Coordinates of C-alpha atoms and ligand atoms in Angstrom, one line a residue:
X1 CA 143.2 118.1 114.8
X2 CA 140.7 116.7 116.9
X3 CA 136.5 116.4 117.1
X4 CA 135.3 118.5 119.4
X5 CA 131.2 117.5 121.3
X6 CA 129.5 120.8 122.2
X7 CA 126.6 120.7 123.8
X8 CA 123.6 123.1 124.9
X9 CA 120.3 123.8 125.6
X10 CA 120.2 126.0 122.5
X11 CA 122.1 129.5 122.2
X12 CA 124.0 129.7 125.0
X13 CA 126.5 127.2 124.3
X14 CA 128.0 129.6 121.5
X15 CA 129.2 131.8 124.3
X16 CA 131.8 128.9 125.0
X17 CA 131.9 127.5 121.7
X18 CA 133.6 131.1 120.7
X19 CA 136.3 130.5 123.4
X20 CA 137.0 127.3 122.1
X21 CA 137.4 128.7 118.2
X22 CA 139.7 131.3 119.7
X23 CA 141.5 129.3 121.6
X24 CA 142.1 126.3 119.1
X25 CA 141.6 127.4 115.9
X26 CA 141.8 124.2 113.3
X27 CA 139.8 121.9 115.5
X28 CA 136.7 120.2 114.4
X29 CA 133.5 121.5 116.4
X30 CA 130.0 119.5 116.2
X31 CA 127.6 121.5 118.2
X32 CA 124.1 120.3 119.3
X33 CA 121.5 122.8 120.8
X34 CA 118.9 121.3 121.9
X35 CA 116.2 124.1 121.6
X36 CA 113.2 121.6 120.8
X37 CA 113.6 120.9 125.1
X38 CA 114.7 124.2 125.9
X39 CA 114.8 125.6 128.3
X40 CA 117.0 122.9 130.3
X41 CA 116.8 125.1 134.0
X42 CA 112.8 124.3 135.0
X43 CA 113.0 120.3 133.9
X44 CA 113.9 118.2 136.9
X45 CA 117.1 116.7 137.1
X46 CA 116.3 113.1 135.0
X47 CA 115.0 114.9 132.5
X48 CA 117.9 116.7 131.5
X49 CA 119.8 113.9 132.6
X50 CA 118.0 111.6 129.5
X51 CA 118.6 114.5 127.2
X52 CA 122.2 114.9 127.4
X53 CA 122.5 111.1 127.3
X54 CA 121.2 110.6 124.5
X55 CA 122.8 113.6 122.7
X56 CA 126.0 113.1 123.6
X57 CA 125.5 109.5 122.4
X58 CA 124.7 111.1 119.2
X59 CA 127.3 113.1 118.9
X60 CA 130.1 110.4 119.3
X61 CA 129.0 108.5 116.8
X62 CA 129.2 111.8 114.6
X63 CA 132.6 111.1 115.7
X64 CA 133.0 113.5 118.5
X65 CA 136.1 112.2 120.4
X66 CA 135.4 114.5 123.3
X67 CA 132.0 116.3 125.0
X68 CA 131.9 119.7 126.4
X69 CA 128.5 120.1 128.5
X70 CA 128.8 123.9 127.4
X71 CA 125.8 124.2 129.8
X72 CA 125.4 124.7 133.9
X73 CA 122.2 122.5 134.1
X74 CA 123.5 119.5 131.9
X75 CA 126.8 120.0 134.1
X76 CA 124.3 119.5 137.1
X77 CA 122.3 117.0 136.0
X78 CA 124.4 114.8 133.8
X79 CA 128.3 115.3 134.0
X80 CA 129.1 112.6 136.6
X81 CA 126.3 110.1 135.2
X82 CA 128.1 110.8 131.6
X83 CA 131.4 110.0 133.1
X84 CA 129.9 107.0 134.7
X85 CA 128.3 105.7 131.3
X86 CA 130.8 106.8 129.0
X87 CA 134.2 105.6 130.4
X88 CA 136.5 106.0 127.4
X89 CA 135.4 109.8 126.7
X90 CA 137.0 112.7 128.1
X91 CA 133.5 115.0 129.1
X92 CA 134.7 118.9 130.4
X93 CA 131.8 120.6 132.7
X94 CA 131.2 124.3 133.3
X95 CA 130.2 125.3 137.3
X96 CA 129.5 128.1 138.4
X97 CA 133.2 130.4 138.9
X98 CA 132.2 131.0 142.3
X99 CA 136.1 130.3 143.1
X100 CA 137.8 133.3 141.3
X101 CA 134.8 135.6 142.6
X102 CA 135.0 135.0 146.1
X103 CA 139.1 135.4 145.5
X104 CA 138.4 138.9 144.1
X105 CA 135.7 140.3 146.0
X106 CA 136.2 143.4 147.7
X107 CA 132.8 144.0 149.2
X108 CA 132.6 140.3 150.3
X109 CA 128.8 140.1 148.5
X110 CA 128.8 137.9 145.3
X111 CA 126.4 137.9 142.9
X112 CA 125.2 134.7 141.0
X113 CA 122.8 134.5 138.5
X114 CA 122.0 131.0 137.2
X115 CA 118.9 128.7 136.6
X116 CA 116.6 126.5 138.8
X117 CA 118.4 123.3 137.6
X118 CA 121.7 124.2 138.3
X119 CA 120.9 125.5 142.0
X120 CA 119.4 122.7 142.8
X121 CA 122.4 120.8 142.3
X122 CA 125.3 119.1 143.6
X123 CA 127.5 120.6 141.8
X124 CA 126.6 124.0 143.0
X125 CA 126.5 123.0 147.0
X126 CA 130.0 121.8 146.5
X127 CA 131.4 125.1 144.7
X128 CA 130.0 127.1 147.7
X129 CA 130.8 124.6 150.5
X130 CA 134.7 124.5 149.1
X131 CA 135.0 128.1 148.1
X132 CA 132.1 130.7 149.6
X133 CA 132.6 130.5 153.4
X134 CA 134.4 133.6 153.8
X135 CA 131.7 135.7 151.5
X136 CA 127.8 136.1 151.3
X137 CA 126.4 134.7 148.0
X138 CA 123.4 135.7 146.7
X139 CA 121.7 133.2 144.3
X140 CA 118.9 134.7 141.8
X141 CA 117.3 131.9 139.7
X142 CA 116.2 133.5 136.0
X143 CA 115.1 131.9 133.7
X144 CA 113.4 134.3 131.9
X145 CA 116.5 135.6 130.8
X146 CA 117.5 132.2 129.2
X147 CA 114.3 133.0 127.4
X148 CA 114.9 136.5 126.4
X149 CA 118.8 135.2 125.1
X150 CA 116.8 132.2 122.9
X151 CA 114.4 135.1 121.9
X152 CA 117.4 137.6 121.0
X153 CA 115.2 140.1 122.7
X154 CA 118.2 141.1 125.4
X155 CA 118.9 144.9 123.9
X156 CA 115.0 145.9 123.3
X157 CA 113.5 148.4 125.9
X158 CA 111.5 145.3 127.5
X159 CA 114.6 142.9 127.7
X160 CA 116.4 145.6 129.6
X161 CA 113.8 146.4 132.5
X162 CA 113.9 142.2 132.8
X163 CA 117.8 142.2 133.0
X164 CA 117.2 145.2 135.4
X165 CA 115.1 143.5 137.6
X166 CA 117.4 140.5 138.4
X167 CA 120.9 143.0 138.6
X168 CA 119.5 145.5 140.7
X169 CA 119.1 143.7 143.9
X170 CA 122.3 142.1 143.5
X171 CA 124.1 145.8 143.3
X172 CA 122.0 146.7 145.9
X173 CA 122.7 144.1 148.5
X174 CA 126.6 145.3 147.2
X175 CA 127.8 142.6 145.1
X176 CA 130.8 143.2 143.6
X177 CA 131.4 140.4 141.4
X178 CA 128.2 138.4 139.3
X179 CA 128.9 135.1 138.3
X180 CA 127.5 134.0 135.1
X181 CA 126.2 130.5 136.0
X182 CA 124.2 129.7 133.0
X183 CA 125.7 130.0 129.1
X184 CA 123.6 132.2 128.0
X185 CA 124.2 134.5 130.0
X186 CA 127.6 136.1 128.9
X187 CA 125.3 137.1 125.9
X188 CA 123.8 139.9 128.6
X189 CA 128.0 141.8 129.5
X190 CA 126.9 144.8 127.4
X191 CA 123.5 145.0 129.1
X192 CA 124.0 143.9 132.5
X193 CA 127.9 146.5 132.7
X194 CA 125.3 149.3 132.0
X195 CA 123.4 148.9 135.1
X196 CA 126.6 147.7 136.7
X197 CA 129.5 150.2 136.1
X198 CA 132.7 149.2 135.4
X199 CA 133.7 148.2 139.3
X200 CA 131.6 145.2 139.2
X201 CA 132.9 142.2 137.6
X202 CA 130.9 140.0 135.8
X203 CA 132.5 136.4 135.8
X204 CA 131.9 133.8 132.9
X205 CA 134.1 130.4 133.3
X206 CA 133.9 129.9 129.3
X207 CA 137.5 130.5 129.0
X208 CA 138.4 128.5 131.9
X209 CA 136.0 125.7 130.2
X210 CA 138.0 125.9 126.9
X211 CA 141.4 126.0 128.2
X212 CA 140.5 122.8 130.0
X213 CA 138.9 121.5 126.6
X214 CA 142.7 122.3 124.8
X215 CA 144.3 120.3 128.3
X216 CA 142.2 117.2 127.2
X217 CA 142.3 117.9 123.0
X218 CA 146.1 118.0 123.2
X219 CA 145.9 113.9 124.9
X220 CA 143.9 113.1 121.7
X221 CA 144.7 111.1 118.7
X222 CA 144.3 112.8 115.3
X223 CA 141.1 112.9 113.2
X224 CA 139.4 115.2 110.8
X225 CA 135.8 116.5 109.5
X226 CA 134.0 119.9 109.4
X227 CA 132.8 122.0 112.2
X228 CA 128.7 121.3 112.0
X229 CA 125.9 122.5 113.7
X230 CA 122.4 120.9 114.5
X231 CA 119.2 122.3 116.5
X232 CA 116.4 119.7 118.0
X233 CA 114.6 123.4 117.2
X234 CA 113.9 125.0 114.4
X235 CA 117.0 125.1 111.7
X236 CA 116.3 128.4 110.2
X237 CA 116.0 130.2 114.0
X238 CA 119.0 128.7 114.8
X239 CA 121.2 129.7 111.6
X240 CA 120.2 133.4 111.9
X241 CA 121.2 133.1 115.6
X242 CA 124.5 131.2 114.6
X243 CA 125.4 134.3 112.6
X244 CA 124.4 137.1 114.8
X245 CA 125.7 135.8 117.7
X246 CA 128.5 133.6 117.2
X247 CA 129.6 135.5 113.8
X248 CA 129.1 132.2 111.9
X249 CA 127.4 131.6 108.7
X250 CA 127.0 127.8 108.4
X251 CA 124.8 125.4 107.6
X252 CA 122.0 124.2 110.2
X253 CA 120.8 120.7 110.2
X254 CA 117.7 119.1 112.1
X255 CA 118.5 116.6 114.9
X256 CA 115.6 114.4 116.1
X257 CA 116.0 112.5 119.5
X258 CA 114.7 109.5 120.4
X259 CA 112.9 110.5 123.4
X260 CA 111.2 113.0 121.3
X261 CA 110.3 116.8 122.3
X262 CA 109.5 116.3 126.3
X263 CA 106.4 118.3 127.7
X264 CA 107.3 122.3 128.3
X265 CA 109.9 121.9 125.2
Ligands
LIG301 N1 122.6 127.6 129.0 C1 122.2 126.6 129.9 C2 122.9 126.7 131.3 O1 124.1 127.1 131.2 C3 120.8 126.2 130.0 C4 119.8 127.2 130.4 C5 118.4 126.7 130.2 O2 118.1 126.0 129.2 O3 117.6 126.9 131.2 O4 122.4 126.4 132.3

């Protein structure tokens, strides 16, 4: 058994978090979602940079003995300053699975949907310089759908049009494949493979991310506690979210960083 650092802006982190549970079942999990600064995809790059610093300090010395940045925009901002500052902890990133969607696209149009933090960074230039030369990408920034996911508004009549207005354009420039580049995201299959049919695939890495996470767990000495969850937010919105959308009833405690809520969070 080993202690396992999740982190997130808030919600969307449970999207991976459930591929870890399924895929290694009798680990320890400490998740942090960080919905007092949410949402992550607007701040500029230090910002979030701070932020994950200083929670994923606070999660090893809950005893986390590895950190999965279950987030695109901390994976932008943060992962190789993490490495960098951390040197003794394993960290596992998500980018955006541009990689199998260009492999599998027949119309040679991909899709990604994703936040402003995360297309502004490195991260994503190098995922389309190595693997989108042969196909067109088309990159929609939405962060009102982060909202809407935080919200649990995604299957109202409202949530719908606003899902709607991001997908269309993509099946109508022909995109065959949509790659999920932000964790909440997965939250919107149902929605988003209504308007979408079932010939367009809609690519999340979060498996990918936890079979990584069990590569790294497996090189990890033994310890032991209980899975435990804490929100920078509100405990009570984030329980009730914990159990409709991740199926788990759990305590919720309060986390309070150091640097405070920042402006916009
Ligand atoms: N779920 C996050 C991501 O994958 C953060 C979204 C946000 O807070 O803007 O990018």
């Amino acid at each position: 058994m080993a202690i396992i650092g999740v982190l997130d802006s808030g919600v969307g982190g449970l999207s991976v978090l459930t591929e870890i549970h399924r895929l290694l079942p009798g680990h320890a999990t400490l998740y942090v979602a960080d919905q007092g600064n949410a949402p992550y995809g607007p701040r500029p790059r230090w910002e979030i940079e701070a932020l994950v610093g200083e929670i994923s300090e606070n999660l090893l010395l809950k005893g986390a003995q590895i950190i999965v940045l279950a987030c695109h925009a901390a994976s932008a901002a943060g992962l190789h300053v993490l490495r960098g500052r951390f040197t003794n902890v394993p960290f596992v990133g998500i980018e955006p699975a541009v990689k199998p969607a260009a492999e599998n696209t027949r119309s040679g149009v991909v899709g990604v949907l994703t936040t402003q933090a995360t297309a502004n960074g490195e991260l994503y230039r190098s995922v389309l310089a190595r693997f989108a030369n042969d196909v067109q990408v088309i990159t929609r920034i939405a962060p009102d759908l982060v909202t809407l996911v935080e919200d649990g508004a995604h299957d109202t009549a409202q949530g719908k049009d606003m899902i709607a207005a991001h997908v269309t354009p993509l099946l109508e420039a022909g995109a065959d494949q949509i790659v999920l580049a932000c964790t909440h995201f997965p939250f919107l299959v149902p929605q988003i493979a209504e308007l979408a049919g079932t010939d367009v695939a809609l690519v999340d890495p979060g498996p990918a991310v936890a079979k990584q996470t069990a590569r790294l767990v497996a090189t990890l000495p033994y310890a032991e506690r209980q899975n435990a969850y804490f929100t920078t937010g509100d405990p009570a919105r984030f329980k009730s979210a914990l159990k409709q959308m991740a199926g788990i009833d759990a305590p919720v405690t309060a986390l309070s960083l150091k640097m405070g809520r920042l402006n916009g969070g």
